[in-house]
Every structure is written in C-alpha cells, then in structure tokens.
C-alpha cells in the first residue's frame, strides 16, 4: 500500500478565519461545504479539498501552497481580477511575466496571495494539437 492510493487535500492557514472566509467568498466565489470547530472545507473537482483553518502562524510560508490546473488562464485571471484578486509579479530570469502571467512555452502560470498571505498558483498546460 502507498499513499498514491489515497486522495490528498491542501491546507491553508488563516490568522483571522472570518476575514479569510469572506475573502475566499468575495474574491474566489467559494462557499464552504463543511465547517468544523477549527475551520472550513471547500470542495473542488475530482474530490479534491482545501481546508482553511485558524492559526497564528498563517502567512509564514514563502512558497506556493496549492494550485489549480485551469483552461483559458487569461479568462480565469480576468474573472478573478474583476473580483479584486491581485496577481504577483516575479523575476523568473529568462521567463518574462506580462501582467502577472508567465509563459513557459508548454505552460502558462500565475500566482496570487489570499488575505492571509498564502500563495496560490493557476496553471494552464498546453495540449499538443
């Protein structure tokens, strides 16, 4: 038996759980499916989940904590921008970012932070014709 046989879910920390819940609803259009004393659960495609929980150590990770594989990344970004999401601009060396979007050739990617400082990624992988 290996862990590859089981589903996996992501965790996002929030210093202020109420503020974070409002941000996820207003900016990402997400509504929790379950709630427990420590936080809330959001369901996504393929039985994937994100658990948003309260802790004073939120926002200390300097890395991407989770990401979505999307289609038509520019449209997804436009929709999120319309809700107030701000995309990060990074120095990726030879890869140029234009308006928060990096084009790696076979894939495009963009990153944004939630109200608690957690970084998320959007990725669109190009399919061969």
XYZ file of C-alpha atoms in Angstrom:
129
model
C 0.000 0.000 0.000
C 1.277 3.503 -0.878
C -0.055 6.994 -0.302
C -0.747 7.282 -4.057
C -3.843 5.138 -3.432
C -5.489 7.838 -1.324
C -6.891 11.308 -2.085
C -4.912 14.330 -0.966
C -6.124 17.727 0.166
C -4.434 21.067 0.753
C -4.355 23.167 3.936
C -4.401 26.960 4.114
C -3.688 28.794 7.351
C -5.526 31.947 8.427
C -4.688 34.310 11.265
C -8.247 35.684 11.014
C -10.549 32.876 9.871
C -13.562 35.179 9.449
C -11.614 37.596 7.269
C -10.218 34.717 5.217
C -13.666 33.156 4.694
C -15.023 36.488 3.443
C -12.014 36.861 1.099
C -12.475 33.347 -0.330
C -16.180 34.008 -0.912
C -15.836 37.539 -2.312
C -12.630 37.113 -4.316
C -12.759 33.453 -5.357
C -16.502 32.830 -5.253
C -16.069 29.870 -2.888
C -18.545 28.744 -0.244
C -17.510 26.120 2.343
C -19.166 22.738 2.051
C -18.354 21.682 5.627
C -17.436 23.503 8.795
C -15.815 22.220 11.970
C -14.565 23.950 15.127
C -11.133 24.568 13.591
C -12.039 25.747 10.109
C -13.932 25.209 6.881
C -13.714 22.773 3.959
C -14.011 23.767 0.288
C -14.698 21.055 -2.308
C -13.244 21.165 -5.827
C -13.258 18.927 -8.900
C -12.139 15.327 -8.610
C -12.959 15.117 -4.913
C -10.149 17.478 -4.004
C -10.460 19.669 -0.938
C -8.962 22.753 0.668
C -9.139 23.111 4.437
C -8.944 26.707 5.679
C -8.082 26.773 9.375
C -7.143 29.305 12.010
C -3.625 29.581 13.382
C -1.335 32.450 14.422
C 1.426 31.123 12.114
C -0.555 31.808 8.923
C 1.154 33.554 6.036
C 4.663 32.497 7.018
C 5.193 30.089 4.093
C 7.209 31.678 1.295
C 6.135 29.056 -1.218
C 3.065 28.188 -3.247
C 0.734 26.128 -1.056
C -1.708 24.875 -3.726
C -2.723 25.421 -7.321
C -5.411 24.890 -9.912
C -4.965 23.410 -13.389
C -7.240 25.623 -15.488
C -8.351 26.098 -19.081
C -8.139 29.558 -20.674
C -5.971 31.029 -17.924
C -6.359 34.578 -19.231
C -10.157 34.384 -18.787
C -9.818 32.879 -15.315
C -7.411 35.668 -14.361
C -9.767 38.329 -15.784
C -12.667 36.922 -13.749
C -10.575 36.874 -10.561
C -9.251 40.386 -11.213
C -12.858 41.520 -11.570
C -13.405 40.233 -8.030
C -10.343 42.102 -6.736
C -7.661 39.395 -6.834
C -4.179 40.842 -7.418
C -1.635 38.715 -9.275
C 2.001 38.645 -8.242
C 4.856 39.753 -10.478
C 8.051 37.697 -10.026
C 11.533 37.846 -11.507
C 11.777 34.458 -13.194
C 15.045 35.068 -15.006
C 14.669 34.299 -18.701
C 10.906 33.777 -18.425
C 9.071 37.053 -18.840
C 5.944 37.815 -16.844
C 3.439 40.098 -18.510
C 0.632 41.473 -16.358
C 1.110 38.687 -13.799
C 1.245 35.849 -16.343
C 4.365 33.760 -17.008
C 4.652 31.857 -20.291
C 6.953 28.845 -20.034
C 6.197 27.596 -23.558
C 4.440 24.348 -22.666
C 2.569 26.010 -19.809
C 1.424 29.371 -18.511
C 1.229 30.208 -14.808
C 0.111 32.991 -12.488
C 0.238 33.408 -8.720
C -1.836 35.331 -6.192
C -1.983 35.683 -2.416
C -5.056 35.378 -0.233
C -5.930 37.724 2.636
C -3.619 35.750 4.943
C -0.516 35.764 2.718
C -0.893 32.218 1.328
C 0.268 31.904 -2.293
C -1.801 30.021 -4.876
C -0.980 29.161 -8.475
C -3.050 28.927 -11.640
C -1.527 26.788 -14.397
C -2.612 26.059 -17.941
C -0.686 23.299 -19.680
C -0.780 23.485 -23.461
C -2.099 20.377 -25.148
C -0.340 19.173 -28.289
C -2.565 19.585 -31.376
